[in-house]
PDB file of C-alpha atoms in Angstrom:
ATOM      1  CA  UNK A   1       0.000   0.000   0.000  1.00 72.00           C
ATOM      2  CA  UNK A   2       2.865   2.624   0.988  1.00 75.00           C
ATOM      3  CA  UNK A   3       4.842   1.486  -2.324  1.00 80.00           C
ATOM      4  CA  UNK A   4       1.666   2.133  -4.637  1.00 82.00           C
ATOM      5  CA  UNK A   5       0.889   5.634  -2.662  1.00 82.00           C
ATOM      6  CA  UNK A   6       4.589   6.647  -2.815  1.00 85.00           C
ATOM      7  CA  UNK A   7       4.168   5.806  -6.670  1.00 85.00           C
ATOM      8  CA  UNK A   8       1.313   7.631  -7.132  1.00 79.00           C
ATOM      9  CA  UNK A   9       2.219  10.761  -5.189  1.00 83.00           C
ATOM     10  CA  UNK A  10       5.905  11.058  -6.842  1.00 87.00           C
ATOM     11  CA  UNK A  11       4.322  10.697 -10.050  1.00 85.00           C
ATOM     12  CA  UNK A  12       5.915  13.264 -12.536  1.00 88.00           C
ATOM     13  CA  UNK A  13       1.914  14.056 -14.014  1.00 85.00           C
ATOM     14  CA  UNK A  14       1.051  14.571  -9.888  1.00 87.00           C
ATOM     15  CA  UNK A  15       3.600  16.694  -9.171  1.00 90.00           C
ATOM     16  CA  UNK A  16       3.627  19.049 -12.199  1.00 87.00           C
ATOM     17  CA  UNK A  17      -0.374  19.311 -11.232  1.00 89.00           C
ATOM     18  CA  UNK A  18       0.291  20.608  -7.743  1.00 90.00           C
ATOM     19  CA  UNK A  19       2.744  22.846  -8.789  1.00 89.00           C
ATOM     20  CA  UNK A  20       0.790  24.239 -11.654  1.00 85.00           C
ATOM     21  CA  UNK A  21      -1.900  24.281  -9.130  1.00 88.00           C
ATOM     22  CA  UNK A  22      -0.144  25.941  -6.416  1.00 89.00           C
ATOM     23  CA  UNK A  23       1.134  28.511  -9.158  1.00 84.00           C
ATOM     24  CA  UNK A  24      -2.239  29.238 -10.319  1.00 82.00           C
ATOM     25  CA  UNK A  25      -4.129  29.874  -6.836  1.00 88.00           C
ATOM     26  CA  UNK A  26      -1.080  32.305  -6.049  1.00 87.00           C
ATOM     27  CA  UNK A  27      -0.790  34.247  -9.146  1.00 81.00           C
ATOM     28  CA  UNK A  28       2.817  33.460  -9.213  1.00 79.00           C
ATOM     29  CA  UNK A  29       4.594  33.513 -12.830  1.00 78.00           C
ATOM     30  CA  UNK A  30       7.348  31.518 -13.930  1.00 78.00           C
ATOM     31  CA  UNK A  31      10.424  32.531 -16.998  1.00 82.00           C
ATOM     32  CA  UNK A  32      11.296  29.842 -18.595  1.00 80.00           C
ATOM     33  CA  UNK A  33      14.399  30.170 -20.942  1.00 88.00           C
ATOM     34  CA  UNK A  34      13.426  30.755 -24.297  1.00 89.00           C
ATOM     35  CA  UNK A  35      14.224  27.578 -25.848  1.00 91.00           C
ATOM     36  CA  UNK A  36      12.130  25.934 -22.957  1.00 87.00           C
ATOM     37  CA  UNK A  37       9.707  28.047 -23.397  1.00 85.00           C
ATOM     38  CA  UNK A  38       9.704  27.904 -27.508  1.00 91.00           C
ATOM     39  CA  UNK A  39       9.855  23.458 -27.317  1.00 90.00           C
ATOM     40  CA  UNK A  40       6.854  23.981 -24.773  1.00 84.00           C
ATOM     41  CA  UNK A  41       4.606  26.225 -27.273  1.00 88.00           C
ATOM     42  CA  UNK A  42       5.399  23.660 -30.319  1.00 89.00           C
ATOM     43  CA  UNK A  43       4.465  20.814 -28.019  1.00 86.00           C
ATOM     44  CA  UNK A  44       1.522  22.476 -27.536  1.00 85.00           C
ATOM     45  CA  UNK A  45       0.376  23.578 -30.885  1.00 90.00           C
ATOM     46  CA  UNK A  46       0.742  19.590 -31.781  1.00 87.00           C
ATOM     47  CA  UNK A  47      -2.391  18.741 -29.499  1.00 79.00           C
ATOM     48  CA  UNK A  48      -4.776  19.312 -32.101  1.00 79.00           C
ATOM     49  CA  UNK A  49      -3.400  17.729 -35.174  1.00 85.00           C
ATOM     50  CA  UNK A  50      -1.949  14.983 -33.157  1.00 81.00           C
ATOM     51  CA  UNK A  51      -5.292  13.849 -32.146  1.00 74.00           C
ATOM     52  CA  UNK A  52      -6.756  14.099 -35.238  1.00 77.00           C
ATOM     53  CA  UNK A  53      -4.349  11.942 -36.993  1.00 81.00           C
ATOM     54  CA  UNK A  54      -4.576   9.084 -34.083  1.00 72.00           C
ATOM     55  CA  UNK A  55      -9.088   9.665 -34.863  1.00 71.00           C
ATOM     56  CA  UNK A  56      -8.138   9.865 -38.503  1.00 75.00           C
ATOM     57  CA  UNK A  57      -6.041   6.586 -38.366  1.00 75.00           C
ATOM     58  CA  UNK A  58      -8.494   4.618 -35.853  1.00 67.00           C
ATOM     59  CA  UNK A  59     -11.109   5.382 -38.539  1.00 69.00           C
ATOM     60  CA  UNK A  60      -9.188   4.170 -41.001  1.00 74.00           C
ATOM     61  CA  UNK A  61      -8.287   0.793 -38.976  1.00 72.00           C
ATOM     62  CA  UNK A  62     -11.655  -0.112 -37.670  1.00 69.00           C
ATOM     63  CA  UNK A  63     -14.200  -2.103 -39.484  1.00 67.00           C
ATOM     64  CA  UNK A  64     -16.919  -1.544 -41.167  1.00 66.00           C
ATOM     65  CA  UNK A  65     -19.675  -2.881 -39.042  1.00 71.00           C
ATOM     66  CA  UNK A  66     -18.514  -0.533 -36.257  1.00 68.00           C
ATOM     67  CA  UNK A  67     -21.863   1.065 -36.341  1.00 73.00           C
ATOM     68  CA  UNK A  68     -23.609  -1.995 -35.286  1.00 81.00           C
ATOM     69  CA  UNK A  69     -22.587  -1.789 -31.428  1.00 83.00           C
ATOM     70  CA  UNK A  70     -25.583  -0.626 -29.195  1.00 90.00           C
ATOM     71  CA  UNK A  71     -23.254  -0.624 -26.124  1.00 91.00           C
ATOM     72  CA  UNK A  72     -21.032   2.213 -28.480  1.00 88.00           C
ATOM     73  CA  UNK A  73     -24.124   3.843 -29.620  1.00 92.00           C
ATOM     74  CA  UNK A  74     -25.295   4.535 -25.736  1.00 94.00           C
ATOM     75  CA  UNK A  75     -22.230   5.844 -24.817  1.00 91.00           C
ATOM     76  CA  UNK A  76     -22.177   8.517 -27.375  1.00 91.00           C
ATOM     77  CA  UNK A  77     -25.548   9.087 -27.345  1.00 93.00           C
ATOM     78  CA  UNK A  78     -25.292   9.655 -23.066  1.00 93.00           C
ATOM     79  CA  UNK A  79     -21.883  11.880 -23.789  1.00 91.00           C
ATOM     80  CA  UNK A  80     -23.050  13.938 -26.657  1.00 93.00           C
ATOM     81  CA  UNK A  81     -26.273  14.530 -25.918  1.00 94.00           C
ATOM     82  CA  UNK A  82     -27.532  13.845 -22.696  1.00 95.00           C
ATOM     83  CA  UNK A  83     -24.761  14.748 -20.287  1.00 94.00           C
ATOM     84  CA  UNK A  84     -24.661  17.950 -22.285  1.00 94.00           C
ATOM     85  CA  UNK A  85     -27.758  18.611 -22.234  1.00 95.00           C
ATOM     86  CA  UNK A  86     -28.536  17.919 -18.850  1.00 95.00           C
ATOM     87  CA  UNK A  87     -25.288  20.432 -18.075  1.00 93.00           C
ATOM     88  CA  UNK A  88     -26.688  22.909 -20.059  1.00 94.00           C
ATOM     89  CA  UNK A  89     -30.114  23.043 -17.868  1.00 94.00           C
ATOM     90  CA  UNK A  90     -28.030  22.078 -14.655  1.00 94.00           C
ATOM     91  CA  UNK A  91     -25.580  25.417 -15.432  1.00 93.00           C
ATOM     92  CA  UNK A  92     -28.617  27.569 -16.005  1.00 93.00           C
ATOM     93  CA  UNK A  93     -28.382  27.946 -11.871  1.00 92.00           C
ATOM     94  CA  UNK A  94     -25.145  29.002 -11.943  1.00 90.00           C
ATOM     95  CA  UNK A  95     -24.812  32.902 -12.516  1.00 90.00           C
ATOM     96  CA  UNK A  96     -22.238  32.371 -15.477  1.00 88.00           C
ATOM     97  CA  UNK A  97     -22.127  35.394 -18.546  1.00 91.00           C
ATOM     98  CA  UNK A  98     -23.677  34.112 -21.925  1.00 92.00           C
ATOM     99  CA  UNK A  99     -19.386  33.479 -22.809  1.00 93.00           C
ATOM    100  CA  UNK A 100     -18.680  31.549 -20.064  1.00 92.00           C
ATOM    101  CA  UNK A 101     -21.739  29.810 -20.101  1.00 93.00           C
ATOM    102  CA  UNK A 102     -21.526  28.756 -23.653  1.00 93.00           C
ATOM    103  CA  UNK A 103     -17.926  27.558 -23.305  1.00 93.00           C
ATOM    104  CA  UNK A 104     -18.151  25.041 -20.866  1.00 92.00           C
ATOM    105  CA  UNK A 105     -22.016  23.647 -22.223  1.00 94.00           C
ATOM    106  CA  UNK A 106     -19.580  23.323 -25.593  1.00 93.00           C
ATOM    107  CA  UNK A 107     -16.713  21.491 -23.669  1.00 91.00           C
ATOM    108  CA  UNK A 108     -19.397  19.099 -22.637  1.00 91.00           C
ATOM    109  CA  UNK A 109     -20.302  18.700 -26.064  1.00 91.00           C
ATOM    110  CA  UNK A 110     -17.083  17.690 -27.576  1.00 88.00           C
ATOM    111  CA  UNK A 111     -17.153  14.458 -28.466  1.00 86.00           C
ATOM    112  CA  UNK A 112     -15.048  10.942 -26.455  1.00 80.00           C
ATOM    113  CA  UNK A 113     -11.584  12.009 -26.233  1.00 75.00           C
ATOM    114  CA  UNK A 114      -8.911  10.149 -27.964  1.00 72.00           C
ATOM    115  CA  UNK A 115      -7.210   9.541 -24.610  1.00 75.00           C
ATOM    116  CA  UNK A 116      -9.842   6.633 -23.880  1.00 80.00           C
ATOM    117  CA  UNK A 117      -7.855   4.547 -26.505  1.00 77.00           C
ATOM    118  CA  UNK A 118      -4.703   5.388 -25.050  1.00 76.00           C
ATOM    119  CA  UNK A 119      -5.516   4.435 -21.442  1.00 82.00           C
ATOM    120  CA  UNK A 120      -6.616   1.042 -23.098  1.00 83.00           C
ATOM    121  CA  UNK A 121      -3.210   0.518 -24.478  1.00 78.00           C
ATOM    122  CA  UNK A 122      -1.641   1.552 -21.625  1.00 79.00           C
ATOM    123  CA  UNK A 123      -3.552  -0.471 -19.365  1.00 86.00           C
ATOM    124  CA  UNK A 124      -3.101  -3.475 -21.571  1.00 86.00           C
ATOM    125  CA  UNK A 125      -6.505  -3.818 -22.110  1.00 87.00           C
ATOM    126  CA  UNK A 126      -8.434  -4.187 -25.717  1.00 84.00           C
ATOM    127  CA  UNK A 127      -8.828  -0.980 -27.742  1.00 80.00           C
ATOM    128  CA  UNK A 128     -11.738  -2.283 -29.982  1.00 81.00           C
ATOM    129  CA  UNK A 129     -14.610  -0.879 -27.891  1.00 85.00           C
ATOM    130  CA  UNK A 130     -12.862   2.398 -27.108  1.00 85.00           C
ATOM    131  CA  UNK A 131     -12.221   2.827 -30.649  1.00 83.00           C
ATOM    132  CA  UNK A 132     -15.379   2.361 -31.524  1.00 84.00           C
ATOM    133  CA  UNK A 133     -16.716   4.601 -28.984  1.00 87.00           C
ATOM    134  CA  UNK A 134     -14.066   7.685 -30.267  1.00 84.00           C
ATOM    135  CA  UNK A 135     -14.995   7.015 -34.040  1.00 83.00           C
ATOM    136  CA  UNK A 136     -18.774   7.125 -33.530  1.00 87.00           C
ATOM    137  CA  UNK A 137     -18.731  10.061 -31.116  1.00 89.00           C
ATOM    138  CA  UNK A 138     -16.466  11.965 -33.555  1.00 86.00           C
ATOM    139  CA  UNK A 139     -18.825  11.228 -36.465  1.00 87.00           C
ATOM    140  CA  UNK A 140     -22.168  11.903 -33.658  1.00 91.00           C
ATOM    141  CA  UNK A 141     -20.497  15.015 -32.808  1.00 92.00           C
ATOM    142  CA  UNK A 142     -21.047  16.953 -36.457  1.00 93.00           C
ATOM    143  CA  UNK A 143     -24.534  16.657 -35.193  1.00 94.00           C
ATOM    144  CA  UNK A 144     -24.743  16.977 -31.953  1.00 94.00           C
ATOM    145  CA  UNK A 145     -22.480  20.062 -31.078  1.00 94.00           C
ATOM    146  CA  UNK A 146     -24.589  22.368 -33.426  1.00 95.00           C
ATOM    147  CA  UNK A 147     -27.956  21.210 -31.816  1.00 95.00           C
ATOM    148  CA  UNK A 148     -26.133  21.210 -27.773  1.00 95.00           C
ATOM    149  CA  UNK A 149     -25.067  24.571 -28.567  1.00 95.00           C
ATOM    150  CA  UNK A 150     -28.785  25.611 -30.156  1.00 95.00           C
ATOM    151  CA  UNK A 151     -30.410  24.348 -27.096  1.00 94.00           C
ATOM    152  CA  UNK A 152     -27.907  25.939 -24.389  1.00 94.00           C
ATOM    153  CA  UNK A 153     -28.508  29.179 -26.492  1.00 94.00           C
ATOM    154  CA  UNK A 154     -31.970  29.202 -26.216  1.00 95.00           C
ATOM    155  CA  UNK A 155     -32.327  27.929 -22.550  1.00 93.00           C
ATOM    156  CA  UNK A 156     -29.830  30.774 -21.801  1.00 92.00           C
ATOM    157  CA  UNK A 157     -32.471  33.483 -23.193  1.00 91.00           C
ATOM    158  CA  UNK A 158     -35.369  31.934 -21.736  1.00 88.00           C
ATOM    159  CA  UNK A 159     -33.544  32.874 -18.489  1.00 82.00           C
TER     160      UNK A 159
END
């Protein structure tokens, strides 16, 4: 038990979290050298296209038939529309600007993160049903974002 708490604790993720935490509730700033700071912004402007090749190649890997898992199809259909949804109403009690309001009813709307498929592989478990689950969401989200972000609009002016 002590070995598995000292891993977790003196994990590097962990402990750049606290700091960045600590950092952020104090207002504090750090300088990085420039070439830190330069590697860190490239690193960064990879997140996007990054995950769209790993979607773009898991679409391209998985098989046709994908579509016929009801297990995949409630998933995505309890992420992208009802948990937003239900946000959206739940966030209406909140007293958030239209801006702020908007953005996080929209974060809720994004579609399964591509990270689900990496935790399988990481964990050593099978990747099929993640997969399956990213791919559909992705395609459910082309749909569903527009309408999560009609209905959050117009709950919004109804209050």
């Amino acid at each position: 038990m002590a070995d598995t708490l000292r891993t977790v604790l003196f994990n590097p993720n962990i402990i750049a979290t606290a700091i960045g935490f600590v950092l952020f509730i104090t207002g504090a700033s750090l300088k990085f050298p420039a070439v830190i700071d330069r590697s860190v912004s490239y690193v960064a402007s990879l997140n996007t296209p990054l995950s769209m090749i790993v979607i773009g190649s898991n679409l391209g890997t998985i098989s046709g038939d994908f579509y016929k898992d009801s297990k995949a199809w409630l998933i995505c259909f309890l992420r992208n529309f009802l948990m937003p949804a239900c946000m959206s109403v739940i966030l209406l009690l909140v007293p958030l600007s239209t801006t702020a309001y908007l953005a996080v009813v929209i974060m809720a709307a994004a579609p399964v993160a591509g990270f689900i498929v990496m935790l399988s592989l990481l964990a050593n478990r099978p990747v099929a049903f993640p997969m399956r689950c990213l791919c559909l969401s992705t395609l459910m989200s082309v749909v569903s974002v527009p309408l999560i972000i009609m209905l959050a609009s117009w709950l919004k002016q109804l209050v």
